[in-house]
CSV table of C-alpha atoms and ligand atoms in Angstrom, one decimal:
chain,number,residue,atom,x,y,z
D,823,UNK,CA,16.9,-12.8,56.4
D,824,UNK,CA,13.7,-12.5,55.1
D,825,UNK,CA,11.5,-8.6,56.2
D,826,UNK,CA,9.7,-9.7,59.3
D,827,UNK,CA,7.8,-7.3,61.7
D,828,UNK,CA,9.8,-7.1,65.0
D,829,UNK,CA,8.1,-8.9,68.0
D,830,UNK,CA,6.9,-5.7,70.5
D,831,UNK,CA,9.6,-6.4,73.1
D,832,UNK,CA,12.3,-6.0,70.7
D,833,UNK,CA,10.5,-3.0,69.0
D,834,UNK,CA,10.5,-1.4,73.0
D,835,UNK,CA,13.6,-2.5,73.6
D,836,UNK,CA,14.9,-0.6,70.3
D,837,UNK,CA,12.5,2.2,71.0
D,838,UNK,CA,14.3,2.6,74.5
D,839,UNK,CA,17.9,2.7,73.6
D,840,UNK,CA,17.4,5.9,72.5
D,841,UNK,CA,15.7,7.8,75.3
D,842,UNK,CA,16.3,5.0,77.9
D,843,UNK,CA,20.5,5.6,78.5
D,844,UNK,CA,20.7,5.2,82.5
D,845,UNK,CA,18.4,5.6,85.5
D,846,UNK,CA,18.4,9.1,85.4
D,847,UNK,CA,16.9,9.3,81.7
D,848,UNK,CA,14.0,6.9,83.6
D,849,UNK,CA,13.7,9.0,86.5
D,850,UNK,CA,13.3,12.3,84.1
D,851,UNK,CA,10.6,10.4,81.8
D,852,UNK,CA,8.8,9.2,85.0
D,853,UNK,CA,8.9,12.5,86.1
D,854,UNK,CA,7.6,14.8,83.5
D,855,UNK,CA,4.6,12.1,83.4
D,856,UNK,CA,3.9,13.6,87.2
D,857,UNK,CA,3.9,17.3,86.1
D,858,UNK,CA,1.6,16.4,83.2
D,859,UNK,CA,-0.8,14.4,85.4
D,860,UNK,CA,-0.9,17.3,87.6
D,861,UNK,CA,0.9,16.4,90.5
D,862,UNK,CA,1.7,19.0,93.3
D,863,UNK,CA,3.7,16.5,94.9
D,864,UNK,CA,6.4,14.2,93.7
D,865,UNK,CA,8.4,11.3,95.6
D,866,UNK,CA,11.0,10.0,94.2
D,867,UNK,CA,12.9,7.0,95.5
D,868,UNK,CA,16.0,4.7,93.6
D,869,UNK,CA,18.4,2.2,95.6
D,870,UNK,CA,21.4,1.6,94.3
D,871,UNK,CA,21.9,4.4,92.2
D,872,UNK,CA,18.6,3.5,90.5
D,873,UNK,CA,19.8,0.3,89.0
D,874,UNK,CA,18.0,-1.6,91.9
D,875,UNK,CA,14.8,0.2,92.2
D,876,UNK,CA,13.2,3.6,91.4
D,877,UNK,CA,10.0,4.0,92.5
D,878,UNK,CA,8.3,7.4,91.7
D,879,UNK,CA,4.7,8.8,93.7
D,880,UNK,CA,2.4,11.4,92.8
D,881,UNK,CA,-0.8,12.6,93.6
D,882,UNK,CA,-1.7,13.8,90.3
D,883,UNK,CA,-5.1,12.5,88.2
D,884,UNK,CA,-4.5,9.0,88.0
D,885,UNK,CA,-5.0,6.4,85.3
D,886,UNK,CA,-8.3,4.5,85.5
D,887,UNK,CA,-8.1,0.9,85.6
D,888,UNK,CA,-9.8,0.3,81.8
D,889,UNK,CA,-6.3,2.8,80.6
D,890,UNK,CA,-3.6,1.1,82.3
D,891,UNK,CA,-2.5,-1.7,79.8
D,892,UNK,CA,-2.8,1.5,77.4
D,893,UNK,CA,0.0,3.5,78.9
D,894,UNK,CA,2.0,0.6,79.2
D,895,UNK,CA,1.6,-0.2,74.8
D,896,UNK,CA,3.9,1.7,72.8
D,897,UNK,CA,2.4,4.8,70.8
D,898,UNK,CA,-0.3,5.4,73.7
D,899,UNK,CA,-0.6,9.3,75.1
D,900,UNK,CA,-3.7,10.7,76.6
D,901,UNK,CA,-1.6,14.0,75.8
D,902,UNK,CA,-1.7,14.6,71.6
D,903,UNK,CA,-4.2,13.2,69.1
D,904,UNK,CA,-3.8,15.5,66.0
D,905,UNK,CA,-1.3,17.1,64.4
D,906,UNK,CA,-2.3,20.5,65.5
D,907,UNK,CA,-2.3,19.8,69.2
D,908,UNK,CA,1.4,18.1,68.4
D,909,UNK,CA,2.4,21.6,66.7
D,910,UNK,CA,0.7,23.8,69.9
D,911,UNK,CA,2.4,20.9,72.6
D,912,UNK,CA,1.9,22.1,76.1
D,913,UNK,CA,2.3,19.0,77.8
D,914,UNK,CA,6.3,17.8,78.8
D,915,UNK,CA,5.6,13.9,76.8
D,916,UNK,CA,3.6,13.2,73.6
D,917,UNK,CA,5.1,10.6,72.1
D,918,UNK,CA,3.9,7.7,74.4
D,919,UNK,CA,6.7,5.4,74.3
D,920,UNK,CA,8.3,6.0,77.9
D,921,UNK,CA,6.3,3.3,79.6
D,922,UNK,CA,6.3,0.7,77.2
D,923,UNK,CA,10.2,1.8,76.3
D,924,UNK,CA,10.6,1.7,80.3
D,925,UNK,CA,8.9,-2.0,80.7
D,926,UNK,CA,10.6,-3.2,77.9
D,927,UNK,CA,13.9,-3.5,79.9
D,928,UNK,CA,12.8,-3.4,83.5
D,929,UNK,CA,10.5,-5.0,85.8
D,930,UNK,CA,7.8,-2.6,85.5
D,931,UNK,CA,4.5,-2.1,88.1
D,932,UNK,CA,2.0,0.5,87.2
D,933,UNK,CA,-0.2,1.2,90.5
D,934,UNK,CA,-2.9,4.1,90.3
D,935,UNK,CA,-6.6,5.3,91.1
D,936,UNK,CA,-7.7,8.4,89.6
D,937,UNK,CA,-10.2,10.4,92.2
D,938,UNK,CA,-13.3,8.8,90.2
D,939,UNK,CA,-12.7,5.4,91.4
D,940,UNK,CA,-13.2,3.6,94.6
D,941,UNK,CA,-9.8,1.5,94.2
D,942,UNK,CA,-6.7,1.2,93.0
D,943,UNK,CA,-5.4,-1.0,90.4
D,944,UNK,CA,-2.0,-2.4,89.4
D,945,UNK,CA,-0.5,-3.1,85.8
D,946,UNK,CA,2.3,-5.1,85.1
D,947,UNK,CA,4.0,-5.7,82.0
D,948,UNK,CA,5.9,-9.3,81.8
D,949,UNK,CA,7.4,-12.1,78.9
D,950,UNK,CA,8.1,-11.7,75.4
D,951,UNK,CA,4.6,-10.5,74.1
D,952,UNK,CA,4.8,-7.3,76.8
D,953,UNK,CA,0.8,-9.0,77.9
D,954,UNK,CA,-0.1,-7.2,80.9
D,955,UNK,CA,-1.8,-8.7,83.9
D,956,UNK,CA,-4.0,-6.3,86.4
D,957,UNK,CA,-4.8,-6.9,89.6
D,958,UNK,CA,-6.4,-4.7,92.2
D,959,UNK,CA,-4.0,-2.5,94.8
D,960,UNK,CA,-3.8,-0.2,97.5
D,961,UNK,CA,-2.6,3.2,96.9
D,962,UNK,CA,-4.4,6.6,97.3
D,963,UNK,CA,-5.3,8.7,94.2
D,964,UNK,CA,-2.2,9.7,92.0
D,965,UNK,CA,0.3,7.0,90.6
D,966,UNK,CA,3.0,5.1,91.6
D,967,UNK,CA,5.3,3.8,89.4
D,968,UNK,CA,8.2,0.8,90.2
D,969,UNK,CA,10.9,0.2,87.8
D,970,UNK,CA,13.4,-2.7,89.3
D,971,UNK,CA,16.3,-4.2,88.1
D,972,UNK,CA,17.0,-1.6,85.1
D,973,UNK,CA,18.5,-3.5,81.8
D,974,UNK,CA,18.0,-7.3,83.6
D,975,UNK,CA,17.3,-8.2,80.5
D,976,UNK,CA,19.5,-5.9,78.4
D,977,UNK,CA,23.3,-7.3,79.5
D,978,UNK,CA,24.9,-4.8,77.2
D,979,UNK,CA,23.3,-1.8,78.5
D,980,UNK,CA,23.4,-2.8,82.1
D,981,UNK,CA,27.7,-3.4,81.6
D,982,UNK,CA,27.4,0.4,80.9
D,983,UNK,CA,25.8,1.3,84.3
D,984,UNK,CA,28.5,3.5,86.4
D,985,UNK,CA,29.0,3.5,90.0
D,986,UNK,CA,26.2,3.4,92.1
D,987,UNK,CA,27.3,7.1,93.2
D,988,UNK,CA,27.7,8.1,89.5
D,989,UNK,CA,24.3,7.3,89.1
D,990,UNK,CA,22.9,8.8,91.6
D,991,UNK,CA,24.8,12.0,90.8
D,992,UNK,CA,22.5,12.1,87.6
D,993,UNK,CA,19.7,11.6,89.5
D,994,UNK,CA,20.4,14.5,91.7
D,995,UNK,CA,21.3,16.5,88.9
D,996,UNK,CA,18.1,15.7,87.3
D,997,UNK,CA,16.0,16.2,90.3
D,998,UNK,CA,17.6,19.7,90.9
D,999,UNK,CA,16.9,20.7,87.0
D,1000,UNK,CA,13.3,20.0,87.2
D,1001,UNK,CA,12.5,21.3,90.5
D,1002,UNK,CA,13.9,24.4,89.1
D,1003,UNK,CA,11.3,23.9,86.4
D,1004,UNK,CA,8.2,24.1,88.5
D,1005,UNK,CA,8.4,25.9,91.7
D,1006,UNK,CA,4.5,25.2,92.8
D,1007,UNK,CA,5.7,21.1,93.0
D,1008,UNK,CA,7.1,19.6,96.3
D,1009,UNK,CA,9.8,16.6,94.9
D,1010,UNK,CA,11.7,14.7,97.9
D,1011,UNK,CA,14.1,12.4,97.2
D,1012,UNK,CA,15.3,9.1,99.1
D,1013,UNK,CA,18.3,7.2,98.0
D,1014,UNK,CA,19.0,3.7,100.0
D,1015,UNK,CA,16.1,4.9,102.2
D,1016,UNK,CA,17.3,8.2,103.1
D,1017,UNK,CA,16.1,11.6,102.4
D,1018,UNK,CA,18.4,13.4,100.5
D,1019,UNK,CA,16.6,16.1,99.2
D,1020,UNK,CA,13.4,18.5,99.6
D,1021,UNK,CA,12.4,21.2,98.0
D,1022,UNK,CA,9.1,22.2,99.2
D,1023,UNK,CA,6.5,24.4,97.1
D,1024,UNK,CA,7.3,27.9,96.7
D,1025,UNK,CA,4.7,30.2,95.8
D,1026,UNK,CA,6.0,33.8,96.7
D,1027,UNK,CA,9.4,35.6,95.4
D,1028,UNK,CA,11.2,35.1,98.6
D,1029,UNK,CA,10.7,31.4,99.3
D,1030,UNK,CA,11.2,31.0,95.5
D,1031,UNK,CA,14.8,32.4,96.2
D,1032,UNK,CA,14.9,30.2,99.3
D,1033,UNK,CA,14.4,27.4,96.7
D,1034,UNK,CA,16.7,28.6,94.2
D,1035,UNK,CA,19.2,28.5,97.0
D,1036,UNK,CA,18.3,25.0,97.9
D,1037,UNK,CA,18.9,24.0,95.1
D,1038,UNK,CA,21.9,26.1,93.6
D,1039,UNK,CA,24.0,27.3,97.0
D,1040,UNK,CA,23.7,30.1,98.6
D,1041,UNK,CA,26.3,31.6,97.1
D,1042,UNK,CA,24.2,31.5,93.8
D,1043,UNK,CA,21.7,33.3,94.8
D,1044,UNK,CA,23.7,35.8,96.7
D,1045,UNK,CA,25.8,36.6,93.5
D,1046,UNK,CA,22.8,36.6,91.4
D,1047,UNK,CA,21.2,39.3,89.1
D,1048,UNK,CA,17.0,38.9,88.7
D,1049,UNK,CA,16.0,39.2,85.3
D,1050,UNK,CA,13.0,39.8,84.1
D,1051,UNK,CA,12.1,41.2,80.4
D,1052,UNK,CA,9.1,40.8,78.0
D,1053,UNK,CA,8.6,42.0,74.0
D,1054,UNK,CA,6.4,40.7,71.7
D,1055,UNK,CA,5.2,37.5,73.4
D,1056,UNK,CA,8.4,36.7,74.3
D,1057,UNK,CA,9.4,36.2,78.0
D,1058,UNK,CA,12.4,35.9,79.5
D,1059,UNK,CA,12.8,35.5,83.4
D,1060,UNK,CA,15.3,34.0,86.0
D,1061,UNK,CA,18.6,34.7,87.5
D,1062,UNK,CA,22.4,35.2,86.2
D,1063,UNK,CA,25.6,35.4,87.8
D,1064,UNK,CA,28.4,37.4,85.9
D,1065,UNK,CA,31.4,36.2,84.7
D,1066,UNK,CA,34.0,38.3,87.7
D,1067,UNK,CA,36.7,39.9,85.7
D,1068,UNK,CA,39.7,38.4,87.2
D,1069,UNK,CA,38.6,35.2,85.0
D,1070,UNK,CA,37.6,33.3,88.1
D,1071,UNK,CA,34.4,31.0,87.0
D,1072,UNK,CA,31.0,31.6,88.2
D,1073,UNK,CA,29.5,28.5,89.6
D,1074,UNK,CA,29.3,26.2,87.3
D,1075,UNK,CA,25.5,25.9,87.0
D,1076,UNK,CA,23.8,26.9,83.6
D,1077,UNK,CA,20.0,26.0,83.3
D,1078,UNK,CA,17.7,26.5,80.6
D,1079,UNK,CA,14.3,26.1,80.4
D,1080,UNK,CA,11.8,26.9,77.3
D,1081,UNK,CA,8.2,26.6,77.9
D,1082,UNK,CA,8.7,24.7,81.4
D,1083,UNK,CA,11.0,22.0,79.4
D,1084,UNK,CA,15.0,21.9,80.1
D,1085,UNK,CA,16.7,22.4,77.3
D,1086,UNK,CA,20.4,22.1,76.3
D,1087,UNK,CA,20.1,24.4,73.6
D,1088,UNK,CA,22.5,25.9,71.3
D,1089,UNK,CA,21.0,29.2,70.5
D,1090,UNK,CA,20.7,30.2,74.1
D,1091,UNK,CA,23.7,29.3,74.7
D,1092,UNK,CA,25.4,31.3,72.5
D,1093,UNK,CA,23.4,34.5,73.0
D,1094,UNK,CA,24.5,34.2,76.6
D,1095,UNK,CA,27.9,34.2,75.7
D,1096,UNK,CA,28.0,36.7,73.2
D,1097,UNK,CA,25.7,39.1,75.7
D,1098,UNK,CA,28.8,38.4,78.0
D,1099,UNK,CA,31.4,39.6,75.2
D,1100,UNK,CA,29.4,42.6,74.2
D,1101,UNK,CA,28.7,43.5,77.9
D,1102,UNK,CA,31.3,43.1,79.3
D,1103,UNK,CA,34.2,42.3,77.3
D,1104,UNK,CA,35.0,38.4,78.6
D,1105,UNK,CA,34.7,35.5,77.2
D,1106,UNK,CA,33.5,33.3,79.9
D,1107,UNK,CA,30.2,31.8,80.4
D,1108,UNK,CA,27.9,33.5,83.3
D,1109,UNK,CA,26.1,31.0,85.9
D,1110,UNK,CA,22.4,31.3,85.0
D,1111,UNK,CA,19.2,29.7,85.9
D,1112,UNK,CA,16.7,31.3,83.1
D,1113,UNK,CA,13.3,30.8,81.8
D,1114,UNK,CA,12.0,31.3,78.3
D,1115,UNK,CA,8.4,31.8,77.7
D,1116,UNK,CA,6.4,31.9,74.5
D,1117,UNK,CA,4.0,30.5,72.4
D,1118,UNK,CA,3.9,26.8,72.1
D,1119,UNK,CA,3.0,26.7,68.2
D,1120,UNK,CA,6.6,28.8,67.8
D,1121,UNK,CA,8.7,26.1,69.2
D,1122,UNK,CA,9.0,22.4,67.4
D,1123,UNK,CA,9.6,20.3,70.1
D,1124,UNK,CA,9.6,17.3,68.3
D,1125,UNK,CA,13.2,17.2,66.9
D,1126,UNK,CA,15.2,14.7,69.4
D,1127,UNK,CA,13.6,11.7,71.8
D,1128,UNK,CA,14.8,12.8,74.3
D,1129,UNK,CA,13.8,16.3,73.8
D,1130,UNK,CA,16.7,18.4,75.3
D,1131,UNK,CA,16.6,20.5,71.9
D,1132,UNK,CA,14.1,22.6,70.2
D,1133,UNK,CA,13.8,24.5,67.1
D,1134,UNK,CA,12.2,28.1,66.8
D,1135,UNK,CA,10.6,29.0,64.0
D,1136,UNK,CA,11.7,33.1,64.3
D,1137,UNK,CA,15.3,31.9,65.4
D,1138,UNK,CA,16.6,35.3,64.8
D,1139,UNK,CA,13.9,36.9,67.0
D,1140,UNK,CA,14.5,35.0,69.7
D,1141,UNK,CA,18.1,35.2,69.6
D,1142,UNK,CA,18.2,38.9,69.5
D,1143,UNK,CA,16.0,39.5,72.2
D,1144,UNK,CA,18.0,37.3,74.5
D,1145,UNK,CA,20.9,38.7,73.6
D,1146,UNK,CA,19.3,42.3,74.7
D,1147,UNK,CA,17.9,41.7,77.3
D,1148,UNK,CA,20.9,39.9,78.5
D,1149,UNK,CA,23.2,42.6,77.4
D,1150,UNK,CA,21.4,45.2,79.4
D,1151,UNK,CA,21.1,43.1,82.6
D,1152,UNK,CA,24.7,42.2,82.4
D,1153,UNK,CA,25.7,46.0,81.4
D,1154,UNK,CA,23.9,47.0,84.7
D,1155,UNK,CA,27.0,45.5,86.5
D,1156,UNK,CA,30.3,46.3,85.3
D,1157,UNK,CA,33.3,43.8,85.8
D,1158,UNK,CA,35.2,45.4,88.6
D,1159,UNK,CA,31.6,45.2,90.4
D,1160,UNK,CA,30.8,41.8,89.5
D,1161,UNK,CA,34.6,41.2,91.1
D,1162,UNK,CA,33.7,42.7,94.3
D,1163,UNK,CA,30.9,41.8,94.6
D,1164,UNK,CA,31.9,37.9,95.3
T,1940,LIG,P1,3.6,10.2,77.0
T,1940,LIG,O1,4.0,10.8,78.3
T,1940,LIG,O2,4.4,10.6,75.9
T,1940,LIG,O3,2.1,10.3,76.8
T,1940,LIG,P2,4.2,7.7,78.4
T,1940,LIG,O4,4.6,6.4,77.9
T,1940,LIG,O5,5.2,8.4,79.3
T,1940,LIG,O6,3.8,8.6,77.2
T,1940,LIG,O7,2.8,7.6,79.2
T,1940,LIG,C1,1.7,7.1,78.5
T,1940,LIG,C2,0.4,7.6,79.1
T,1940,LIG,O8,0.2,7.1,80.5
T,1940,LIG,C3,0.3,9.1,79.3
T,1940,LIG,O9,-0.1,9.8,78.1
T,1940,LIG,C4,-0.7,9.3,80.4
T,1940,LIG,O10,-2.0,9.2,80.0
T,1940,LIG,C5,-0.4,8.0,81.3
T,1940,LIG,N1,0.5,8.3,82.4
T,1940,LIG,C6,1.7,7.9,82.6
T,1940,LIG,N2,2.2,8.3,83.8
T,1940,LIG,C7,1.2,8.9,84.4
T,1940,LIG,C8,1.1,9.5,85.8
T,1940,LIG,N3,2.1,9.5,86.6
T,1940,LIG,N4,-0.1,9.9,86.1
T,1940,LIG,C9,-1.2,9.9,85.2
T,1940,LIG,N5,-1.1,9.4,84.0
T,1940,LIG,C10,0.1,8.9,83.6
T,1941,LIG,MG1,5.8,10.5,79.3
């Protein structure tokens, strides 16, 4: 075969097998694109596990009409246009491939009105060329955006789809992890037309826990040490459950958040543990829920699609001052007290 320039929906569809895996992954890109635009309140419905429908409302800034067959073209973002604002990334998406990735195996609609304009408009991405008709809509300002039949059009993908409760066990999952991320956002969401969750806005310490326990059990939040620690423009904030000494496990929750993103990341990770071995002398992992604050431009978060990973550039300063801080906190209760306290 001769070098030949792939057509755009193949380029998306490519594009989307990496950050496109299962409803969840759409639900968490749709998402984020809430939080940037603003939004202080986030619906979020799916049927059938997602694989039928999600359909995802906000009342953030809107798109005007004149943007909306950008957002839906690969390589598009109102959010970076240099590298410098790329290096000091404050916003949760940059790369402007989620909609078009999205589109490119869905049946996509695209309805918003920003506060500046009268009406709303509707974008729809359809056939082989990904051309994109708009026609006008109802909707009040924010976005709404419909993804149906997930990987129609992708057979492969679709054959790996799980249960429809599998599914929407990700979804959940998801759902909690980012409402953890940003407490001053309402997010409800409705599976098969019923509410399943709500956590509500929390903007002072108590309803904060309340939401914490919403969202972790009770028993979580019961259990659970506050931490709070800052040292050279690093911040570290949030709540840990010990590991109890008689090697029973904590709940098996452990969040991570850097900058407002979740993160799966290895470094924090393993200064938890190793806080837990120099603290108290166990090997087990504590139940946590913990924020990490600092200066955009010392984080690269530009190293996986998906961007559950980031890089620091002082590593070893970061490292070190979670693993004192979470030492101390964690040296504060001693095992036998951890025990009884349960
Ligand atoms: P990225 O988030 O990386 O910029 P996306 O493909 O997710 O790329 O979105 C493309 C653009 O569409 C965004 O940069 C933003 O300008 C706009 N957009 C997407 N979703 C929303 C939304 N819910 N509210 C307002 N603008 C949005
Ligand atoms: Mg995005």
């Amino acid at each position: 075969m001769s070098i030949q320039i792939l057509p755009p929906l193949l380029a998306n569809q490519i594009a989307a097998g990496e950050v496109v895996e299962r409803p969840a992954s759409v639900v968490k890109e749709l998402v984020e694109n809430c939080l940037d635009a603003g939004a202080d309140r986030i619906d979020i419905e799916v049927e059938k596990g997602g694989a039928k429908l999600i359909r995802i409302r906000d009342n953030g800034v809107g798109i005007p009409k004149d943007e909306l067959i950008l957002a839906l073209s690969r390589h598009a973002t109102s959010k970076v246009a240099t590298l410098a604002d790329l290096e000091g990334i404050a916003s949760l998406g940059f790369r402007g491939e989620a909609l078009a990735s999205i589109s490119s195996v869905s049946r996509l609609t695209l309805t918003s009105r920003p506060a500046t304009q009268p009406e709303a408009w509707q974008a729809q991405a359809e056939g082989r060329d990904m051309a994109v008709t708009v026609r006008p809509a109802a909707h009040p300002v924010g976005t709404t955006v419909e993804v149906l039949d997930l990987f129609f059009n992708t057979p492969a993908r679709r054959k790996f789809l799980r249960s429809e409760k599998t599914e929407f066990a990700h979804i959940d999952e998801l759902i909690r992890r980012l409402a953890l991320s940003r407490f001053d956002v309402t997010f409800v969401l409705r599976h098969n037309g019923k509410p399943v969750r709500q956590y509500r806005a929390a903007s002072d310490p108590a309803a904060c826990n309340r939401r914490v326990g919403v969202a972790c059990g009770e028993r979580f939040i019961q259990q659970a040490l506050t931490v709070r620690s800052e040292h050279q423009g690093l911040l570290l904030h949030g709540w840990l459950v010990p590991p109890k000494a008689d090697g029973s496990p904590a709940p098996e929750l452990q969040y991570s958040y850097v900058n407002g993103r979740m993160m799966r990341d290895k470094l924090i990770n393993h200064a938890i543990r190793q806080a837990c071995v120099e603290a108290l002398g166990v090997e087990l992992a504590p139940a946590y829920v913990l924020y990490l604050e600092l200066d955009p431009r010392q984080v690269d978060v530009n190293v996986h699609p998906a961007k559950h990973e980031v890089r620091f550039h002082e590593a070893r300063l970061v490292h070190d001052f979670l693993l004192q801080v979470l030492r101390e906190a964690l040296r504060s209760v001693r095992p036998g007290v951890a025990e009884s306290a349960s």
